[in-house]
PDB file of N, CA and C in Angstrom:
ATOM      1  N   MET A 276     -85.937  52.497   5.042  1.00 70.00           N
ATOM      2  CA  MET A 276     -86.884  51.443   5.359  1.00 70.00           C
ATOM      3  C   MET A 276     -86.135  50.296   6.015  1.00 70.00           C
ATOM      4  N   GLY A 277     -86.684  49.776   7.079  1.00 86.00           N
ATOM      5  CA  GLY A 277     -86.056  48.674   7.786  1.00 86.00           C
ATOM      6  C   GLY A 277     -86.723  47.347   7.470  1.00 86.00           C
ATOM      7  N   TYR A 278     -86.004  46.270   7.682  1.00 90.00           N
ATOM      8  CA  TYR A 278     -86.513  44.920   7.482  1.00 90.00           C
ATOM      9  C   TYR A 278     -86.339  44.158   8.782  1.00 90.00           C
ATOM     10  N   LYS A 279     -87.426  43.637   9.312  1.00 92.00           N
ATOM     11  CA  LYS A 279     -87.356  42.853  10.546  1.00 92.00           C
ATOM     12  C   LYS A 279     -86.985  41.414  10.222  1.00 92.00           C
ATOM     13  N   VAL A 280     -86.139  40.839  11.081  1.00 93.00           N
ATOM     14  CA  VAL A 280     -85.756  39.435  10.950  1.00 93.00           C
ATOM     15  C   VAL A 280     -85.846  38.791  12.326  1.00 93.00           C
ATOM     16  N   LYS A 281     -85.960  37.483  12.343  1.00 94.00           N
ATOM     17  CA  LYS A 281     -85.965  36.743  13.603  1.00 94.00           C
ATOM     18  C   LYS A 281     -84.677  35.942  13.702  1.00 94.00           C
ATOM     19  N   ILE A 282     -84.160  35.867  14.906  1.00 94.00           N
ATOM     20  CA  ILE A 282     -82.944  35.114  15.177  1.00 94.00           C
ATOM     21  C   ILE A 282     -83.336  33.666  15.451  1.00 94.00           C
ATOM     22  N   GLN A 283     -82.608  32.731  14.828  1.00 95.00           N
ATOM     23  CA  GLN A 283     -82.844  31.308  15.062  1.00 95.00           C
ATOM     24  C   GLN A 283     -81.697  30.756  15.901  1.00 95.00           C
ATOM     25  N   LYS A 284     -82.042  29.949  16.890  1.00 95.00           N
ATOM     26  CA  LYS A 284     -81.027  29.312  17.723  1.00 95.00           C
ATOM     27  C   LYS A 284     -81.034  27.822  17.423  1.00 95.00           C
ATOM     28  N   VAL A 285     -79.847  27.261  17.192  1.00 94.00           N
ATOM     29  CA  VAL A 285     -79.720  25.842  16.895  1.00 94.00           C
ATOM     30  C   VAL A 285     -78.762  25.228  17.908  1.00 94.00           C
ATOM     31  N   ASP A 286     -79.244  24.217  18.639  1.00 94.00           N
ATOM     32  CA  ASP A 286     -78.405  23.482  19.595  1.00 94.00           C
ATOM     33  C   ASP A 286     -78.044  22.134  18.991  1.00 94.00           C
ATOM     34  N   ARG A 287     -76.744  21.883  18.867  1.00 91.00           N
ATOM     35  CA  ARG A 287     -76.266  20.590  18.370  1.00 91.00           C
ATOM     36  C   ARG A 287     -75.311  20.021  19.410  1.00 91.00           C
ATOM     37  N   GLY A 288     -75.859  19.460  20.453  1.00 89.00           N
ATOM     38  CA  GLY A 288     -75.019  18.937  21.523  1.00 89.00           C
ATOM     39  C   GLY A 288     -74.308  20.064  22.242  1.00 89.00           C
ATOM     40  N   VAL A 289     -72.977  20.075  22.168  1.00 91.00           N
ATOM     41  CA  VAL A 289     -72.203  21.122  22.837  1.00 91.00           C
ATOM     42  C   VAL A 289     -72.073  22.381  21.980  1.00 91.00           C
ATOM     43  N   THR A 290     -72.395  22.266  20.694  1.00 91.00           N
ATOM     44  CA  THR A 290     -72.283  23.411  19.785  1.00 91.00           C
ATOM     45  C   THR A 290     -73.607  24.152  19.708  1.00 91.00           C
ATOM     46  N   LYS A 291     -73.550  25.451  19.944  1.00 92.00           N
ATOM     47  CA  LYS A 291     -74.736  26.294  19.830  1.00 92.00           C
ATOM     48  C   LYS A 291     -74.459  27.357  18.784  1.00 92.00           C
ATOM     49  N   SER A 292     -75.423  27.601  17.934  1.00 94.00           N
ATOM     50  CA  SER A 292     -75.281  28.620  16.894  1.00 94.00           C
ATOM     51  C   SER A 292     -76.546  29.451  16.809  1.00 94.00           C
ATOM     52  N   PHE A 293     -76.379  30.685  16.388  1.00 94.00           N
ATOM     53  CA  PHE A 293     -77.501  31.572  16.114  1.00 94.00           C
ATOM     54  C   PHE A 293     -77.422  31.950  14.641  1.00 94.00           C
ATOM     55  N   TYR A 294     -78.562  31.979  13.979  1.00 93.00           N
ATOM     56  CA  TYR A 294     -78.613  32.285  12.557  1.00 93.00           C
ATOM     57  C   TYR A 294     -79.524  33.467  12.294  1.00 93.00           C
ATOM     58  N   ILE A 295     -79.112  34.282  11.327  1.00 92.00           N
ATOM     59  CA  ILE A 295     -79.924  35.403  10.871  1.00 92.00           C
ATOM     60  C   ILE A 295     -80.068  35.260   9.364  1.00 92.00           C
ATOM     61  N   ASN A 296     -81.293  35.294   8.876  1.00 91.00           N
ATOM     62  CA  ASN A 296     -81.535  35.238   7.438  1.00 91.00           C
ATOM     63  C   ASN A 296     -81.706  36.642   6.890  1.00 91.00           C
ATOM     64  N   PHE A 297     -81.094  36.891   5.750  1.00 87.00           N
ATOM     65  CA  PHE A 297     -81.232  38.180   5.077  1.00 87.00           C
ATOM     66  C   PHE A 297     -82.492  38.172   4.232  1.00 87.00           C
ATOM     67  N   PRO A 298     -83.267  39.247   4.292  1.00 92.00           N
ATOM     68  CA  PRO A 298     -84.354  39.380   3.326  1.00 92.00           C
ATOM     69  C   PRO A 298     -83.749  39.499   1.919  1.00 92.00           C
ATOM     70  N   VAL A 299     -84.400  38.920   0.937  1.00 93.00           N
ATOM     71  CA  VAL A 299     -83.891  38.936  -0.434  1.00 93.00           C
ATOM     72  C   VAL A 299     -83.645  40.360  -0.921  1.00 93.00           C
ATOM     73  N   ALA A 300     -84.540  41.280  -0.591  1.00 92.00           N
ATOM     74  CA  ALA A 300     -84.388  42.668  -1.044  1.00 92.00           C
ATOM     75  C   ALA A 300     -83.084  43.279  -0.532  1.00 92.00           C
ATOM     76  N   VAL A 301     -82.708  42.968   0.695  1.00 91.00           N
ATOM     77  CA  VAL A 301     -81.466  43.500   1.272  1.00 91.00           C
ATOM     78  C   VAL A 301     -80.255  42.859   0.591  1.00 91.00           C
ATOM     79  N   ALA A 302     -80.276  41.547   0.461  1.00 92.00           N
ATOM     80  CA  ALA A 302     -79.151  40.832  -0.145  1.00 92.00           C
ATOM     81  C   ALA A 302     -78.932  41.251  -1.599  1.00 92.00           C
ATOM     82  N   GLU A 303     -80.022  41.381  -2.350  1.00 93.00           N
ATOM     83  CA  GLU A 303     -79.888  41.767  -3.756  1.00 93.00           C
ATOM     84  C   GLU A 303     -79.426  43.214  -3.904  1.00 93.00           C
ATOM     85  N   SER A 304     -79.955  44.108  -3.084  1.00 89.00           N
ATOM     86  CA  SER A 304     -79.560  45.513  -3.209  1.00 89.00           C
ATOM     87  C   SER A 304     -78.095  45.723  -2.822  1.00 89.00           C
ATOM     88  N   ALA A 305     -77.583  44.899  -1.923  1.00 89.00           N
ATOM     89  CA  ALA A 305     -76.175  44.988  -1.520  1.00 89.00           C
ATOM     90  C   ALA A 305     -75.282  44.092  -2.374  1.00 89.00           C
ATOM     91  N   GLN A 306     -75.883  43.362  -3.314  1.00 90.00           N
ATOM     92  CA  GLN A 306     -75.173  42.433  -4.192  1.00 90.00           C
ATOM     93  C   GLN A 306     -74.342  41.432  -3.395  1.00 90.00           C
ATOM     94  N   ILE A 307     -74.968  40.860  -2.374  1.00 92.00           N
ATOM     95  CA  ILE A 307     -74.302  39.855  -1.547  1.00 92.00           C
ATOM     96  C   ILE A 307     -74.255  38.546  -2.321  1.00 92.00           C
ATOM     97  N   GLU A 308     -73.092  37.914  -2.315  1.00 91.00           N
ATOM     98  CA  GLU A 308     -72.898  36.670  -3.045  1.00 91.00           C
ATOM     99  C   GLU A 308     -72.725  35.499  -2.085  1.00 91.00           C
ATOM    100  N   LYS A 309     -73.084  34.319  -2.550  1.00 92.00           N
ATOM    101  CA  LYS A 309     -72.938  33.101  -1.765  1.00 92.00           C
ATOM    102  C   LYS A 309     -71.474  32.919  -1.367  1.00 92.00           C
ATOM    103  N   GLY A 310     -71.245  32.646  -0.091  1.00 93.00           N
ATOM    104  CA  GLY A 310     -69.895  32.409   0.401  1.00 93.00           C
ATOM    105  C   GLY A 310     -69.108  33.666   0.734  1.00 93.00           C
ATOM    106  N   GLU A 311     -69.725  34.819   0.548  1.00 94.00           N
ATOM    107  CA  GLU A 311     -69.026  36.077   0.826  1.00 94.00           C
ATOM    108  C   GLU A 311     -68.749  36.203   2.325  1.00 94.00           C
ATOM    109  N   GLU A 312     -67.577  36.715   2.661  1.00 95.00           N
ATOM    110  CA  GLU A 312     -67.174  36.844   4.059  1.00 95.00           C
ATOM    111  C   GLU A 312     -67.569  38.212   4.606  1.00 95.00           C
ATOM    112  N   MET A 313     -68.183  38.203   5.788  1.00 95.00           N
ATOM    113  CA  MET A 313     -68.612  39.425   6.463  1.00 95.00           C
ATOM    114  C   MET A 313     -68.065  39.414   7.887  1.00 95.00           C
ATOM    115  N   GLU A 314     -68.121  40.567   8.525  1.00 96.00           N
ATOM    116  CA  GLU A 314     -67.635  40.709   9.896  1.00 96.00           C
ATOM    117  C   GLU A 314     -68.664  41.495  10.706  1.00 96.00           C
ATOM    118  N   TRP A 315     -68.994  40.993  11.900  1.00 95.00           N
ATOM    119  CA  TRP A 315     -69.907  41.706  12.790  1.00 95.00           C
ATOM    120  C   TRP A 315     -69.119  42.671  13.661  1.00 95.00           C
ATOM    121  N   LEU A 316     -69.608  43.901  13.772  1.00 97.00           N
ATOM    122  CA  LEU A 316     -69.061  44.891  14.694  1.00 97.00           C
ATOM    123  C   LEU A 316     -70.153  45.206  15.704  1.00 97.00           C
ATOM    124  N   ILE A 317     -69.804  45.219  16.974  1.00 97.00           N
ATOM    125  CA  ILE A 317     -70.788  45.488  18.021  1.00 97.00           C
ATOM    126  C   ILE A 317     -70.579  46.908  18.522  1.00 97.00           C
ATOM    127  N   GLU A 318     -71.525  47.783  18.191  1.00 97.00           N
ATOM    128  CA  GLU A 318     -71.473  49.173  18.650  1.00 97.00           C
ATOM    129  C   GLU A 318     -71.871  49.245  20.123  1.00 97.00           C
ATOM    130  N   ASP A 319     -72.967  48.613  20.468  1.00 97.00           N
ATOM    131  CA  ASP A 319     -73.429  48.465  21.843  1.00 97.00           C
ATOM    132  C   ASP A 319     -74.420  47.304  21.845  1.00 97.00           C
ATOM    133  N   ARG A 320     -75.075  47.052  22.944  1.00 96.00           N
ATOM    134  CA  ARG A 320     -75.935  45.869  23.022  1.00 96.00           C
ATOM    135  C   ARG A 320     -77.181  45.957  22.151  1.00 96.00           C
ATOM    136  N   ASN A 321     -77.451  47.120  21.576  1.00 96.00           N
ATOM    137  CA  ASN A 321     -78.610  47.289  20.705  1.00 96.00           C
ATOM    138  C   ASN A 321     -78.255  47.559  19.247  1.00 96.00           C
ATOM    139  N   MET A 322     -76.988  47.749  18.941  1.00 95.00           N
ATOM    140  CA  MET A 322     -76.590  48.103  17.577  1.00 95.00           C
ATOM    141  C   MET A 322     -75.478  47.174  17.094  1.00 95.00           C
ATOM    142  N   PHE A 323     -75.785  46.399  16.069  1.00 94.00           N
ATOM    143  CA  PHE A 323     -74.828  45.485  15.462  1.00 94.00           C
ATOM    144  C   PHE A 323     -74.647  45.897  14.008  1.00 94.00           C
ATOM    145  N   VAL A 324     -73.403  45.974  13.565  1.00 94.00           N
ATOM    146  CA  VAL A 324     -73.106  46.402  12.203  1.00 94.00           C
ATOM    147  C   VAL A 324     -72.455  45.238  11.466  1.00 94.00           C
ATOM    148  N   LEU A 325     -72.999  44.909  10.314  1.00 93.00           N
ATOM    149  CA  LEU A 325     -72.427  43.854   9.482  1.00 93.00           C
ATOM    150  C   LEU A 325     -71.612  44.517   8.380  1.00 93.00           C
ATOM    151  N   LYS A 326     -70.330  44.166   8.306  1.00 94.00           N
ATOM    152  CA  LYS A 326     -69.408  44.832   7.386  1.00 94.00           C
ATOM    153  C   LYS A 326     -68.761  43.806   6.462  1.00 94.00           C
ATOM    154  N   ARG A 327     -68.659  44.168   5.185  1.00 93.00           N
ATOM    155  CA  ARG A 327     -67.942  43.318   4.233  1.00 93.00           C
ATOM    156  C   ARG A 327     -66.458  43.342   4.575  1.00 93.00           C
ATOM    157  N   THR A 328     -65.799  42.189   4.513  1.00 93.00           N
ATOM    158  CA  THR A 328     -64.354  42.171   4.739  1.00 93.00           C
ATOM    159  C   THR A 328     -63.615  42.594   3.476  1.00 93.00           C
ATOM    160  N   ASN A 329     -64.172  42.295   2.311  1.00 90.00           N
ATOM    161  CA  ASN A 329     -63.618  42.747   1.028  1.00 90.00           C
ATOM    162  C   ASN A 329     -64.629  43.708   0.422  1.00 90.00           C
ATOM    163  N   THR A 330     -64.353  44.997   0.532  1.00 84.00           N
ATOM    164  CA  THR A 330     -65.326  45.989   0.088  1.00 84.00           C
ATOM    165  C   THR A 330     -65.452  46.018  -1.428  1.00 84.00           C
ATOM    166  N   LYS A 331     -66.646  46.402  -1.872  1.00 78.00           N
ATOM    167  CA  LYS A 331     -66.924  46.551  -3.297  1.00 78.00           C
ATOM    168  C   LYS A 331     -67.089  48.029  -3.591  1.00 78.00           C
ATOM    169  N   LYS A 332     -66.835  48.410  -4.834  1.00 76.00           N
ATOM    170  CA  LYS A 332     -67.021  49.800  -5.227  1.00 76.00           C
ATOM    171  C   LYS A 332     -68.503  50.135  -5.214  1.00 76.00           C
ATOM    172  N   SER A 333     -68.814  51.342  -4.804  1.00 73.00           N
ATOM    173  CA  SER A 333     -70.189  51.817  -4.791  1.00 73.00           C
ATOM    174  C   SER A 333     -70.619  52.163  -6.209  1.00 73.00           C
ATOM    175  N   VAL A 334     -71.873  51.868  -6.519  1.00 69.00           N
ATOM    176  CA  VAL A 334     -72.411  52.237  -7.828  1.00 69.00           C
ATOM    177  C   VAL A 334     -72.956  53.657  -7.807  1.00 69.00           C
ATOM    178  N   VAL A 335     -73.013  54.255  -6.612  1.00 73.00           N
ATOM    179  CA  VAL A 335     -73.514  55.616  -6.448  1.00 73.00           C
ATOM    180  C   VAL A 335     -72.332  56.580  -6.491  1.00 73.00           C
ATOM    181  N   LYS A 336     -72.422  57.589  -7.334  1.00 74.00           N
ATOM    182  CA  LYS A 336     -71.357  58.585  -7.442  1.00 74.00           C
ATOM    183  C   LYS A 336     -71.502  59.585  -6.313  1.00 74.00           C
ATOM    184  N   LYS A 337     -70.436  59.777  -5.539  1.00 74.00           N
ATOM    185  CA  LYS A 337     -70.464  60.719  -4.427  1.00 74.00           C
ATOM    186  C   LYS A 337     -70.023  62.091  -4.916  1.00 74.00           C
ATOM    187  N   VAL A 338     -70.757  63.107  -4.508  1.00 78.00           N
ATOM    188  CA  VAL A 338     -70.461  64.482  -4.896  1.00 78.00           C
ATOM    189  C   VAL A 338     -70.127  65.271  -3.647  1.00 78.00           C
ATOM    190  N   LYS A 339     -68.985  65.979  -3.679  1.00 78.00           N
ATOM    191  CA  LYS A 339     -68.604  66.808  -2.539  1.00 78.00           C
ATOM    192  C   LYS A 339     -69.353  68.122  -2.613  1.00 78.00           C
ATOM    193  N   LYS A 340     -69.914  68.540  -1.486  1.00 77.00           N
ATOM    194  CA  LYS A 340     -70.622  69.813  -1.416  1.00 77.00           C
ATOM    195  C   LYS A 340     -69.696  70.860  -0.818  1.00 77.00           C
ATOM    196  N   LYS A 341     -69.841  72.088  -1.287  1.00 75.00           N
ATOM    197  CA  LYS A 341     -69.074  73.185  -0.709  1.00 75.00           C
ATOM    198  C   LYS A 341     -69.673  73.533   0.640  1.00 75.00           C
ATOM    199  N   THR A 342     -68.816  73.747   1.616  1.00 71.00           N
ATOM    200  CA  THR A 342     -69.310  74.138   2.935  1.00 71.00           C
ATOM    201  C   THR A 342     -69.566  75.628   2.956  1.00 71.00           C
ATOM    202  N   SER A 343     -70.432  76.051   3.825  1.00 65.00           N
ATOM    203  CA  SER A 343     -70.753  77.477   3.927  1.00 65.00           C
ATOM    204  C   SER A 343     -69.531  78.275   4.383  1.00 65.00           C
ATOM    205  N   GLU A 344     -68.622  77.647   5.139  1.00 61.00           N
ATOM    206  CA  GLU A 344     -67.411  78.333   5.599  1.00 61.00           C
ATOM    207  C   GLU A 344     -66.528  78.712   4.414  1.00 61.00           C
ATOM    208  N   LYS A 345     -66.361  77.796   3.466  1.00 60.00           N
ATOM    209  CA  LYS A 345     -65.562  78.092   2.283  1.00 60.00           C
ATOM    210  C   LYS A 345     -66.217  79.191   1.459  1.00 60.00           C
ATOM    211  N   GLN A 346     -67.523  79.166   1.379  1.00 61.00           N
ATOM    212  CA  GLN A 346     -68.237  80.178   0.613  1.00 61.00           C
ATOM    213  C   GLN A 346     -68.107  81.548   1.274  1.00 61.00           C
ATOM    214  N   ASN A 347     -68.126  81.600   2.599  1.00 61.00           N
ATOM    215  CA  ASN A 347     -67.992  82.869   3.322  1.00 61.00           C
ATOM    216  C   ASN A 347     -66.595  83.464   3.166  1.00 61.00           C
ATOM    217  N   ASN A 348     -65.568  82.615   3.105  1.00 64.00           N
ATOM    218  CA  ASN A 348     -64.193  83.094   2.956  1.00 64.00           C
ATOM    219  C   ASN A 348     -63.951  83.715   1.583  1.00 64.00           C
ATOM    220  N   ARG A 349     -64.703  83.302   0.601  1.00 63.00           N
ATOM    221  CA  ARG A 349     -64.539  83.823  -0.750  1.00 63.00           C
ATOM    222  C   ARG A 349     -65.194  85.184  -0.918  1.00 63.00           C
ATOM    223  N   ALA A 350     -66.129  85.528  -0.069  1.00 58.00           N
ATOM    224  CA  ALA A 350     -66.881  86.788  -0.209  1.00 58.00           C
ATOM    225  C   ALA A 350     -66.081  87.994   0.193  1.00 58.00           C
TER     226      ALA A 350
END
């Protein structure tokens, strides 16, 4: 599920800034904290990735699946 946001532009004399607000559901699910440092990665002009600079451990346990190639070699 995606969340739409609007970009805000703020002009302060010679300084220009753009702001993006996080929906609460996104911030809470990612456990984003006030003052946390993030980094923008630009994949292309349509895809922007926001990455934590200090990663946190995932609460989801990852399970490795056996590939069909390994299963075929055992037969």
